[in-house]
Tab-separated table of C-alpha atoms in Angstrom:
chain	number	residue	atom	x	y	z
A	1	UNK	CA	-80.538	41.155	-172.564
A	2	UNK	CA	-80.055	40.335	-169.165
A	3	UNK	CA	-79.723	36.752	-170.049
A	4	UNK	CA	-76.969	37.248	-172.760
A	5	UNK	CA	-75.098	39.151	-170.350
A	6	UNK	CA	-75.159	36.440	-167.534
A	7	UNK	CA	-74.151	34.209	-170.645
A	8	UNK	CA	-71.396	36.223	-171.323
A	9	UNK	CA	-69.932	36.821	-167.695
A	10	UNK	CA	-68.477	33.428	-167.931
A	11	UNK	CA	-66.574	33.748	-170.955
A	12	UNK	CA	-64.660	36.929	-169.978
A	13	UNK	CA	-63.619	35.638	-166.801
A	14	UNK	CA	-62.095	32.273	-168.219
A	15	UNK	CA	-60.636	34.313	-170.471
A	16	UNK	CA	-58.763	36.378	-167.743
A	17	UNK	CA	-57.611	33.234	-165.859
A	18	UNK	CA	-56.254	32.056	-169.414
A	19	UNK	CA	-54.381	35.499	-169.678
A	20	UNK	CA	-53.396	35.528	-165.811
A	21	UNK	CA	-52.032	32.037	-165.571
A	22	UNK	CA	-49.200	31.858	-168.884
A	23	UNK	CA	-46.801	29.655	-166.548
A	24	UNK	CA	-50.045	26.597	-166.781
A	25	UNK	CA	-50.401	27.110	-170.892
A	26	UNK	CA	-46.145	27.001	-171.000
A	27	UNK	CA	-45.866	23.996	-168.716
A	28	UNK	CA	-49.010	22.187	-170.685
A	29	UNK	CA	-47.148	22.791	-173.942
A	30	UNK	CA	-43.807	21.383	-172.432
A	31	UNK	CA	-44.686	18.743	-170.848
A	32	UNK	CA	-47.178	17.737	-174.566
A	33	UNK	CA	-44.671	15.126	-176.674
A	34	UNK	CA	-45.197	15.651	-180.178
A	35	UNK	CA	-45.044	12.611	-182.820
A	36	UNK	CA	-41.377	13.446	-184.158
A	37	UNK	CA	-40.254	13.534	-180.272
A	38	UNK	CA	-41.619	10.160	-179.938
A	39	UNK	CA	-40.105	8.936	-183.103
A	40	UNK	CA	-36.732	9.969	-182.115
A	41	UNK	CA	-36.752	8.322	-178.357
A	42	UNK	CA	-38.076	5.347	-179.946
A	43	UNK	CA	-35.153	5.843	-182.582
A	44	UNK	CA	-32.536	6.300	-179.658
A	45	UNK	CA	-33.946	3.216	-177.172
A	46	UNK	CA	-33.216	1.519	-180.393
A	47	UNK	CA	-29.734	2.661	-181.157
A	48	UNK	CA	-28.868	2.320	-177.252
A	49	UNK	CA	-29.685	-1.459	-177.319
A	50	UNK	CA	-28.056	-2.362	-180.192
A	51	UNK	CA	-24.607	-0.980	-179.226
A	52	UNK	CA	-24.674	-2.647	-175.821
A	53	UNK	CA	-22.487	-2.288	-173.906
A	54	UNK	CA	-20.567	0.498	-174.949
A	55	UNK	CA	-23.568	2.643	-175.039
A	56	UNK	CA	-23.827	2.491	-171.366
A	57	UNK	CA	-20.476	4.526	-170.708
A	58	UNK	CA	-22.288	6.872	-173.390
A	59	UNK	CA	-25.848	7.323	-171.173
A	60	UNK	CA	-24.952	7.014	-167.896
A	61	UNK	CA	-23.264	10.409	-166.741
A	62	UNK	CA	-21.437	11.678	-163.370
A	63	UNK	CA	-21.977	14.770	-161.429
A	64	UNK	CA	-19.693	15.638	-158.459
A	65	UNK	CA	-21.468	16.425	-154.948
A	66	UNK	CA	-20.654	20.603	-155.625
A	67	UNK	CA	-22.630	19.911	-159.173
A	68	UNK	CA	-26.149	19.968	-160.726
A	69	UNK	CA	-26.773	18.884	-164.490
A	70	UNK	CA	-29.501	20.696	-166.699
A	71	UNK	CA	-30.847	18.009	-169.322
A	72	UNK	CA	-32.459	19.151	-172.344
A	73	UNK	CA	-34.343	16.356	-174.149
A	74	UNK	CA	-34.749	18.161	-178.413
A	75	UNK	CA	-34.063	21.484	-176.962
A	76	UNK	CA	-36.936	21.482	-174.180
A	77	UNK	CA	-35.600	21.143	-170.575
A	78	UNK	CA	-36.465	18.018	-168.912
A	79	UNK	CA	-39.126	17.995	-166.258
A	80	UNK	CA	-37.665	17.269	-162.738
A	81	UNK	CA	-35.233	20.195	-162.248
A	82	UNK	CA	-31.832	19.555	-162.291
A	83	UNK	CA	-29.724	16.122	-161.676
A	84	UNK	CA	-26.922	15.424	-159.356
A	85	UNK	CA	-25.743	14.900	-157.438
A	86	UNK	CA	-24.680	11.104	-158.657
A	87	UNK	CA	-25.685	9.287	-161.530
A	88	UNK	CA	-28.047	10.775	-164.108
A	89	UNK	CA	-28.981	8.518	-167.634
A	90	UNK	CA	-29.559	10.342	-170.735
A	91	UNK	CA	-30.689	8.994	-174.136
A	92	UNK	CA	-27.861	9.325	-176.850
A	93	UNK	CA	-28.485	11.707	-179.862
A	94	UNK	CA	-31.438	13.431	-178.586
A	95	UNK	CA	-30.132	14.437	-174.758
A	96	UNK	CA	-27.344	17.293	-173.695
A	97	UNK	CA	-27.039	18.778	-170.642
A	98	UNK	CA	-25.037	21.314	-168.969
A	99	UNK	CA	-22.790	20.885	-165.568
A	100	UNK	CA	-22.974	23.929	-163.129
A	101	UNK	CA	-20.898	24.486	-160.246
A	102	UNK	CA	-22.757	25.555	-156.798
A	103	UNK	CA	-19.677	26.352	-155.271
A	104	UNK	CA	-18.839	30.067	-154.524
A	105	UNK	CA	-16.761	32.151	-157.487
A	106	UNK	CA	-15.017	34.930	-156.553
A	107	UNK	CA	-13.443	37.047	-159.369
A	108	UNK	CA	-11.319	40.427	-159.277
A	109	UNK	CA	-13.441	43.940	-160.073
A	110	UNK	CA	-11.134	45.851	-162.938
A	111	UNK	CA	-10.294	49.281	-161.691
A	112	UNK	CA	-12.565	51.932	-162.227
A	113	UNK	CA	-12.180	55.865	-162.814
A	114	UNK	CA	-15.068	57.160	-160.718
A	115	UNK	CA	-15.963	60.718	-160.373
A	116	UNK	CA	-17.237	61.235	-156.632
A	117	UNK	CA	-19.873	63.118	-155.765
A	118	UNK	CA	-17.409	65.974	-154.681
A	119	UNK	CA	-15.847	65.973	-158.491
A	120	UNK	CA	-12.671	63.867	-156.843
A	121	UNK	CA	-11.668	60.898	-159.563
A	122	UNK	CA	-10.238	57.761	-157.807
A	123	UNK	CA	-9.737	54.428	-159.408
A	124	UNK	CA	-11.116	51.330	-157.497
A	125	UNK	CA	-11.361	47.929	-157.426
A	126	UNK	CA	-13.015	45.503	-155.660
A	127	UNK	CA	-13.559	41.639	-154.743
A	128	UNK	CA	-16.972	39.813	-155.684
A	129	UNK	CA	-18.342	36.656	-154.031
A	130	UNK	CA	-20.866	34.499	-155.556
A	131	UNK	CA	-23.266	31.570	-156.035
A	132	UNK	CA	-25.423	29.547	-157.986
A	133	UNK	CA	-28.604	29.094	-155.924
A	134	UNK	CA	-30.816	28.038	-159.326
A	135	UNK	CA	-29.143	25.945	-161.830
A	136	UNK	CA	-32.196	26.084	-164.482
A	137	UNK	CA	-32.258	29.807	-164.502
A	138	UNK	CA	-28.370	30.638	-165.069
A	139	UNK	CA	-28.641	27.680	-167.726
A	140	UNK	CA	-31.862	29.023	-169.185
A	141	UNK	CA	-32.581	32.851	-168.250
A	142	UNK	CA	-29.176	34.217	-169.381
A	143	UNK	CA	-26.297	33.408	-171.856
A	144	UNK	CA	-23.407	33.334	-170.127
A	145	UNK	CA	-23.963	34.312	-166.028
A	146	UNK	CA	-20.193	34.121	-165.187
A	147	UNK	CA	-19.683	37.152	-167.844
A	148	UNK	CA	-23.140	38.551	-166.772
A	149	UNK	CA	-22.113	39.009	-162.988
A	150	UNK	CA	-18.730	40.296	-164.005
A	151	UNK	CA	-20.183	43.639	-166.194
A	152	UNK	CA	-22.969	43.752	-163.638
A	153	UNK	CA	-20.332	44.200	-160.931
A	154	UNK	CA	-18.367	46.763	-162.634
A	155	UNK	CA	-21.128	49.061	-163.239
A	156	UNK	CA	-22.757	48.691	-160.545
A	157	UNK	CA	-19.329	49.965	-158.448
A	158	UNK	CA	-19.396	52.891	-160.960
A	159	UNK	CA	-22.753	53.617	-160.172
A	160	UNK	CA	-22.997	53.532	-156.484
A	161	UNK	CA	-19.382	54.893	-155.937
A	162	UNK	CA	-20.111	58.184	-157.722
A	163	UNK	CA	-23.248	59.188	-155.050
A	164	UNK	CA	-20.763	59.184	-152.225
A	165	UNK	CA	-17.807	61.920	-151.091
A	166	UNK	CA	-14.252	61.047	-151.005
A	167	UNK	CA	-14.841	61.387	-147.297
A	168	UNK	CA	-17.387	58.674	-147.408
A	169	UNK	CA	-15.564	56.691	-149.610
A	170	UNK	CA	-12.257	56.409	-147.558
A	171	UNK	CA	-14.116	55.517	-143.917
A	172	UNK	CA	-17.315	54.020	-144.761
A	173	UNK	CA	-15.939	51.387	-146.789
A	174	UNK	CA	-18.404	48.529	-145.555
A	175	UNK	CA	-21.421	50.020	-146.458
A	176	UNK	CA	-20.814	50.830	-149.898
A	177	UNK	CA	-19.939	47.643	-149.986
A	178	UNK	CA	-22.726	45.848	-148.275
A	179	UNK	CA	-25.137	48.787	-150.899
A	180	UNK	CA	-23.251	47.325	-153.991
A	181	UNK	CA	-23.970	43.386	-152.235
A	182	UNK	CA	-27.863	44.338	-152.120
A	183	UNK	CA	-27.769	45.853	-155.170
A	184	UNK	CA	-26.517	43.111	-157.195
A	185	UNK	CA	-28.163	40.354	-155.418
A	186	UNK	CA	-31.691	41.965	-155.971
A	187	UNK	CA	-30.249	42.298	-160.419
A	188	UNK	CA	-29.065	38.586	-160.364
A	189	UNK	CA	-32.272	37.460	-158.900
A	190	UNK	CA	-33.966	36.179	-161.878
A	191	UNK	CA	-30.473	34.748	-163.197
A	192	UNK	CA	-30.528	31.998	-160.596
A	193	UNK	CA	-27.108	33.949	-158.813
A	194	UNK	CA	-26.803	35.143	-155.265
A	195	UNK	CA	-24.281	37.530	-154.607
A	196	UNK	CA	-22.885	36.632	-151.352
A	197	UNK	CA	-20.289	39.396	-150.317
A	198	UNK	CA	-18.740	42.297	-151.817
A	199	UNK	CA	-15.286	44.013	-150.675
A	200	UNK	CA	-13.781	47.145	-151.728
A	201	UNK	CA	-9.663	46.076	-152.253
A	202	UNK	CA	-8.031	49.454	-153.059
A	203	UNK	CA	-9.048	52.923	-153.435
A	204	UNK	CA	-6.600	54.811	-155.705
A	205	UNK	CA	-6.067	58.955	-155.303
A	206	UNK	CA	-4.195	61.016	-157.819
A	207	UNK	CA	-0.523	61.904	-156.321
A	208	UNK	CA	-1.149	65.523	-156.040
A	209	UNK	CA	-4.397	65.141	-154.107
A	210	UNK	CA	-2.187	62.753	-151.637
A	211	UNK	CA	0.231	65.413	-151.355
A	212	UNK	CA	-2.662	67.998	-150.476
A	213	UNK	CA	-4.335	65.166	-147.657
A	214	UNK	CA	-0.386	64.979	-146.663
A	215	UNK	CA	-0.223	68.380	-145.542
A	216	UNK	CA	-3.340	68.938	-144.345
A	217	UNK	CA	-2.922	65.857	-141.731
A	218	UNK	CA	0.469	67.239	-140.840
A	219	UNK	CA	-0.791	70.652	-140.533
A	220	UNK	CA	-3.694	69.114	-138.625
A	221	UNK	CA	-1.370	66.913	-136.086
A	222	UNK	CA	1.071	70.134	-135.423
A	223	UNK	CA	-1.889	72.296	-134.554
A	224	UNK	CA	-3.323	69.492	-131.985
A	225	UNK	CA	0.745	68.762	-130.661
A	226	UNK	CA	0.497	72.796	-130.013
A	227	UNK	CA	-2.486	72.536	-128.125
A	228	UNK	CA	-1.266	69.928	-126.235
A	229	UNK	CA	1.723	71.329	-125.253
A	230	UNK	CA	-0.298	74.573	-124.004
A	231	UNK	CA	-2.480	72.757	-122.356
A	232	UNK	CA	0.306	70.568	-120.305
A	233	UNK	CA	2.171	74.331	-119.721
A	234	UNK	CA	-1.010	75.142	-117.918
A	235	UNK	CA	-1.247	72.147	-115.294
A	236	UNK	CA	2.416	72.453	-114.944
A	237	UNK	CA	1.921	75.901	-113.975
A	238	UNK	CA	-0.870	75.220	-111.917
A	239	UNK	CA	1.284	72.741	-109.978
A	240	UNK	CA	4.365	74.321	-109.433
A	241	UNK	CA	1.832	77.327	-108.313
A	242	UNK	CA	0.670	74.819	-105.323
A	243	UNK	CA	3.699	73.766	-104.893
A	244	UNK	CA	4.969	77.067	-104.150
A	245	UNK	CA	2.263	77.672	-101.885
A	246	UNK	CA	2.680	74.686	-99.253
A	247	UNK	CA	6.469	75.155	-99.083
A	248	UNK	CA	5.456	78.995	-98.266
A	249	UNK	CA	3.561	77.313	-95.648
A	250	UNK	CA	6.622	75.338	-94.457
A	251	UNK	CA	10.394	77.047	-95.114
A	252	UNK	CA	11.621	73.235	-93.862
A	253	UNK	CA	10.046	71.669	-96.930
A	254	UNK	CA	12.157	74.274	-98.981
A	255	UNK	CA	15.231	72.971	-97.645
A	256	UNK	CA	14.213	69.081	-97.914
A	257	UNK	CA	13.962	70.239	-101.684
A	258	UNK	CA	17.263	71.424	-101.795
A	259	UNK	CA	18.747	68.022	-100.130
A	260	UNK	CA	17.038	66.420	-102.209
A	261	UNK	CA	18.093	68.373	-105.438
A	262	UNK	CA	21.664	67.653	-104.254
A	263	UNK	CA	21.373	63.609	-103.678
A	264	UNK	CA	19.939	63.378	-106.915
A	265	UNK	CA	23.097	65.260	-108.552
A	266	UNK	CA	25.284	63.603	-106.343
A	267	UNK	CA	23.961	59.944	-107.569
A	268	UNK	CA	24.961	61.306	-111.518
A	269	UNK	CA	28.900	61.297	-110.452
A	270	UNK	CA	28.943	64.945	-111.791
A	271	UNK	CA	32.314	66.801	-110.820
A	272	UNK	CA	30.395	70.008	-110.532
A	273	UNK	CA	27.759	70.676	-108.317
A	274	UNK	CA	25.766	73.699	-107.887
A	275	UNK	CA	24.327	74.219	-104.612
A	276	UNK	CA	21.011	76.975	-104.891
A	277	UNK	CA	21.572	79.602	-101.700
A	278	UNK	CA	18.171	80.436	-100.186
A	279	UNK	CA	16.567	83.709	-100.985
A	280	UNK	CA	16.859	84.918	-97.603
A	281	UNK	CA	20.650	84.886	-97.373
A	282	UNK	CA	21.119	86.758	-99.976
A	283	UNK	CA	18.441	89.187	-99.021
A	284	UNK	CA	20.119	91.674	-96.975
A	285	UNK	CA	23.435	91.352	-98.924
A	286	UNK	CA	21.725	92.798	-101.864
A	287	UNK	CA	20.070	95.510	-99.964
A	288	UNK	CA	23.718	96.403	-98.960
A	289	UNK	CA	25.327	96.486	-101.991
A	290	UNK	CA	21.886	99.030	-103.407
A	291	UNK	CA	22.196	101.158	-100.604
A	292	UNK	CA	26.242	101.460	-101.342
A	293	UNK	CA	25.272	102.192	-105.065
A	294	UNK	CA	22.495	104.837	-104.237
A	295	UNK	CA	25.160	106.588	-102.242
A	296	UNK	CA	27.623	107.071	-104.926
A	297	UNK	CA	25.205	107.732	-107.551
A	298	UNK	CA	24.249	110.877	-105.100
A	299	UNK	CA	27.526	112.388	-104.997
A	300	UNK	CA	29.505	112.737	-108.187
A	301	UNK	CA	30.157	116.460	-108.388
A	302	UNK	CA	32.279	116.395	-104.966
A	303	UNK	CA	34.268	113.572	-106.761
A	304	UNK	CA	34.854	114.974	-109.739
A	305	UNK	CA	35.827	118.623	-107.709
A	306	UNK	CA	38.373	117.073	-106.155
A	307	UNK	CA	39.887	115.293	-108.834
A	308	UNK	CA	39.973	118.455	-111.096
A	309	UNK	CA	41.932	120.186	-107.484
A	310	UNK	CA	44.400	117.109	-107.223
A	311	UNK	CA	44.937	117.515	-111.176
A	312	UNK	CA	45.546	121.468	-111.018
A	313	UNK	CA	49.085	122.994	-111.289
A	314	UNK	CA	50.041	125.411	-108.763
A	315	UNK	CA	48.806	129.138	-109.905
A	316	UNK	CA	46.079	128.234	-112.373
A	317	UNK	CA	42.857	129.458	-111.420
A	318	UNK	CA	39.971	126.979	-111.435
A	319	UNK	CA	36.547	128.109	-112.101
């Protein structure tokens, strides 16, 4: 027993590196030539000879320095990655290949009706940069990459636009759009495509919600202009309060005030000018004129006796 189970450790463990290890069994198989693969390059060296020379403008293909070619020899993909950049030969009737274009694409984001997080609906769009960085897998991994990245894009903007507040979305602009880069970079991974950059163009709010944000920022900009204005009242206040209080301190600095009040009127070429008496001049004329005032306020029945006398005719009695 103990034997057949030594015996048998051996088996189950190169059957787990068989299991473990499909990229060695694919690549095996690929790189194995069958007999009607043979037949047909033999078949095609043939064909290529015999039309010399006009064969070679058939075989011998271009790439540009921006470009990589895919070959496919019968449908399996040639070993040796992709050609290019330069000249590449390929065997006529049993080789195609594909051109793709390293350079960076950048395509337009259609404008989307997202529902924020804060049940607001906008409509953005946005701007997507991009790359091939592997030519075999956007030739082999996916149909049509270009078209791929494009409905990628869009949903993923849908998707990470409606966790976020209009608030969020109006002043944090550049990272929702470096979260929507990393998020499609990491989902075009295995296509061969790196996402380079993503910008958010426009962001789109209904007119009555603009109208709303209108008055609230006016509303918001009055409140702070009163504040302001209080506040400057105050350290005007404050100021003309020490003012007042070293010209107490010196009645000469009252009167340097008043010169100076009158030079700066004079230098307007103003036919009027009003000249401010001091306080203490017309002090004691106002006590005057109260005192006067008190005085006749104190005495009107005498007045009024005599005038009724002066007014009398002579005989009448006057109670």
């Amino acid at each position: 027993m103990t034997a057949q189970a030594n015996s048998a450790e051996p088996q189950t463990s190169r059957t787990v590196m068989i299991e473990t290890n499909p990229a060695v069994k694919i690549s095996s198989e690929a790189d194995s030539i069958g007999c009607v693969e043979v037949l047909a390059t033999v078949c095609s060296t043939i064909l290529m000879v015999l039309t010399l020379p006009i064969s070679i403008f058939l075989c011998f293909k271009v790439v540009q320095e921006y470009e990589r070619a895919v070959i496919f020899r019968l449908g399996r993909l040639r070993s040796g990655g992709a050609r290019g950049p330069g000249v590449f030969f390929v065997l006529p009737c049993i080789d195609n290949y594909c051109k793709v274009d390293l350079r960076t694409v950048s395509f337009d984001v259609p404008p989307q009706e997202v529902l924020t997080r804060d049940s607001v609906t906008v409509s953005v769009d946005a701007v997507v940069y991009y790359r091939i960085r592997d030519p075999l897998n956007a030739v082999v991994q996916v149909a049509n990459y270009s078209h791929s990245t494009r409905l990628l894009a869009a949903t993923t903007l849908r998707n990470v636009l409606g966790t976020r507040n209009l608030s969020e979305l109006l002043t944090e602009r550049e990272a929702i759009s470096h979260s929507m880069q990393v998020t499609l970079d990491e989902a075009t991974d295995p296509w061969g495509v790196q996402v380079e950059r993503v910008e958010i163009k426009d962001v789109s709010l209904p007119d009555s919600l603009q109208r709303s944000m209108a008055a609230e920022a006016e509303a918001a900009r009055e409140a702070r202009a009163k504040v302001i204005a209080a506040e400057g009242e105050m350290k005007s206040s404050r100021a003309l309060k020490e003012a007042s209080d070293i010209m107490c301190e010196s009645p000469a600095a009252l009167q340097l005030r008043y010169l100076q009040t009158l030079s700066s009127i004079a230098g307007e070429k103003n036919s009027t000018i009003v000249f401010p008496l001091p306080i203490e001049l017309i002090g004691p004329l106002m006590n005057i004129t109260s005192s006067i005032t008190s005085k006749m306020a104190a005495t009107p029945s005498s007045t009024a006796t005599t005038t009724a006398v002066a007014d009398s005719r002579p005989g009448e009695v006057i109670d």
